[in-house]
Amino acid sequence: MNFEFQNPTRIIFGAGNLARLGDVVGEYGKKALVVTGGGSVKRSGVFDRAVESLKAAGIAVAECSGVEPNPRITSVARGAETVRAEGCDVIVALGGGSVMDASKVISAAALYDGDPWDMILHGQENVYVPTEALPVITVPTIAATGSETNCGAVITNEETKVKSFIQIPLLYPKVAVMDPELTVSVPRDQTAYGVCDLITHLTESYLNGIDNTPIQDRLAEGVIQTAMEWGPRAIADGGDVEARAQIQWAASVALIGWAQIGTDAPYPVHMMEHTVSAYHDITHAAGLAIINPAWMRFAARSNTAKYVQFAERVFGLKAKGADDLDCALEGIDKFEAFLKSIGCPTRFSELGIGDELFETYARDTLKIVSDGKGNLPGRPVMSVEDMIGIFRSAL
Amino acid sequence: MNFEFQNPTRIIFGAGNLARLGDVVGEYGKKALVVTGGGSVKRSGVFDRAVESLKAAGIAVAECSGVEPNPRITSVARGAETVRAEGCDVIVALGGGSVMDASKVISAAALYDGDPWDMILHGQENVYVPTEALPVITVPTIAATGSETNCGAVITNEETKVKSFIQIPLLYPKVAVMDPELTVSVPRDQTAYGVCDLITHLTESYLNGIDNTPIQDRLAEGVIQTAMEWGPRAIADGGDVEARAQIQWAASVALIGWAQIGTDAPYPVHMMEHTVSAYHDITHAAGLAIINPAWMRFAARSNTAKYVQFAERVFGLKAKGADDLDCALEGIDKFEAFLKSIGCPTRFSELGIGDELFETYARDTLKIVSDGKGNLPGRPVMSVEDMIGIFRSAL
């Protein structure tokens, strides 16, 4: 284990905290760009309450609404332009993962004269690493991506069909104001997707990481178990604020970095999913629910001991030994059954996606991340044929 | 759950990192006060290597050596005076928990004209909360207290026999340079005490906290299990750098704050131990190993379900139900047996301490922390008689 870690984001967690937004934002600026998505925060009244809190604290407000579920680089450019035109000095991300991701990139793009797409990893060249950014305050309205407390953002270029990311310490939000009451109106399916998303973030680092990271393993297993215990409660009764709080905290911990420290893990399932959802307007987590179990069945054959540990610790199965592939696969079956039980799709056909573009997804994935030998990094690495096989097994 | 959390300390972890110290310190200052303890860092050559790295980076060095195992406020005052006399602008804490604790208080005391003891909680009045401090870089040479990544410090007033603490965000170290190779020369008994210490930090928040903190519970259990798996390896073979790394990381995670978030837990075992070790020059963790199991047997009677969870998840026991006190007590027996197995004392008599001062410890503890009704905060709260009973059961 050899690593560096720092997460400076201040977390303010608890029901009712939306009312404190103005005071918090006032520590960082005088005029806020409030970034929002498709309109649900306006319909629910959350936007008005946020603006009311900001105005009560003397903060002026400009707006960037309509950020897409897979946020587009054109929305980032539009937000950055509004920041410059309106003279905003702080950014409030009020929404889900896509709004928070877009806000982070806006915070740097507003201070950069070039094309914001320069900042997003796409191929190994021509990437501009920003060195300054406006402060971002995240106010998540859905428990899902952990974007509120991490420094990553996933952005889609609708022109080139590339969905990729930026992840640099500069983009840590200054503060995450997490109010579980804002998540009670999240529909049942989106709640389930949030649970799937947070679990998949953990399985990526857990299953692709190096050996001998026992604390990170225990933490990942513990958060997965917590999500499986409390997720169904939040799905069954959206108004259960206690369950909403547990799931929101689980989602945040899943990506705050604690479980990933020192694991040195690539994120092959995310890479593959990003390519798929660049072609189909599907929810990110729906793609994850389909690809992750299929990938796990592939990877368990070469990394069996870790999957046995997963099966034993998360699902209480008893293996015959560290090489008990049957036990490993039974754990994956149970994991897939959990995803189905909360309403996630686990086959492409459920979303009307056929096998026509499987090779295209695989080749596009390699355009974003490659080990330089034509393979997707992961444990194990995957060739184009391996990826096609994984997609096919999830048809 | 309603909480705020921020831990801004940057962690640099891995074997060989001592060589990077100068470059890291150079980001914060030009002249370092290097704080050390009883001389082992000089005998081992670690001090010379640290100074070499500092000088190679152009950092001038002043020294404050001889900080006691239970660091005294007079040492803090001495260090602060050296900072002022020598014009230091950054502090390097090179040693164990006591050195790091003293360094944090020195960092604030150097910028404060009054008595440094004003900053330490002692009674509810007359406490000065510092608002500025020099940057502190911690370089732990023992895995124990987590002081390297938290904002707390325990200091003893040798005149008044009061051992108490300060814990404020200002005192977070800027960087923790954690090099497990520095811990390979820690003797067997101190290694065992480190394991006991880190576990006790976790049991405090785990057993005294509020209900429904499932992620914090899982994390605490996971770190305790990791410490119980890897601790005996580090004790059996001090040169096992892998085991040393796991224990050092476990100790840091135990007190970095992650497992404590939102638990709202008092630390009654620490409070009682501090009073005992203010009268006897015993190692903090030896006192914890004696008092913690005794306290657990007392507290399990009113908080049985949590102790059953501890017994089941940490020791794999099977309870008849959440009120199965026998199972809860069996878990505590197993925990105590683990402490004995690694060489910790579990009775006062092993340290030659009799019952003469039991009432004095109890009354002194209440002078430091009280619920205002003559009880020590904890789950459950404890009267003087309760504390005496706990001490007596550990005679």
mmCIF file of C-alpha atoms in Angstrom, chain A residues 7-11 100 104 138 145-152 171-173 175-176 178 249 251-257:
data_model
loop_
_atom_site.group_PDB
_atom_site.id
_atom_site.type_symbol
_atom_site.label_atom_id
_atom_site.label_comp_id
_atom_site.label_asym_id
_atom_site.label_seq_id
_atom_site.Cartn_x
_atom_site.Cartn_y
_atom_site.Cartn_z
ATOM 1 C CA ASN A 7 -10.717 14.938 0.813
ATOM 2 C CA PRO A 8 -11.239 18.493 1.998
ATOM 3 C CA THR A 9 -14.989 18.707 1.373
ATOM 4 C CA ARG A 10 -16.968 19.848 4.414
ATOM 5 C CA ILE A 11 -20.086 17.741 4.911
ATOM 6 C CA MET A 100 -23.192 18.289 -9.669
ATOM 7 C CA LYS A 104 -17.767 21.137 -11.153
ATOM 8 C CA THR A 138 -23.307 20.796 -3.766
ATOM 9 C CA THR A 145 -23.346 9.151 -7.322
ATOM 10 C CA GLY A 146 -21.359 10.516 -4.420
ATOM 11 C CA SER A 147 -20.568 13.439 -6.692
ATOM 12 C CA GLU A 148 -21.354 15.789 -3.787
ATOM 13 C CA THR A 149 -18.139 14.828 -1.986
ATOM 14 C CA ASN A 150 -15.744 13.814 -4.703
ATOM 15 C CA CYS A 151 -13.693 15.542 -7.352
ATOM 16 C CA GLY A 152 -14.894 13.682 -10.404
ATOM 17 C CA LEU A 171 -12.816 20.061 -8.284
ATOM 18 C CA TYR A 172 -13.628 18.928 -4.731
ATOM 19 C CA PRO A 173 -16.757 20.812 -3.651
ATOM 20 C CA VAL A 175 -19.195 22.050 1.021
ATOM 21 C CA ALA A 176 -21.791 19.333 0.530
ATOM 22 C CA MET A 178 -26.897 16.992 2.375
ATOM 23 C CA TRP A 249 -24.960 8.634 3.480
ATOM 24 C CA ALA A 251 -24.040 6.771 -1.520
ATOM 25 C CA SER A 252 -21.730 9.482 -0.333
ATOM 26 C CA VAL A 253 -19.383 7.134 1.525
ATOM 27 C CA ALA A 254 -19.323 4.848 -1.526
ATOM 28 C CA LEU A 255 -17.531 7.510 -3.506
ATOM 29 C CA ILE A 256 -15.966 9.794 -0.956
ATOM 30 C CA GLY A 257 -12.740 7.907 -1.563
#
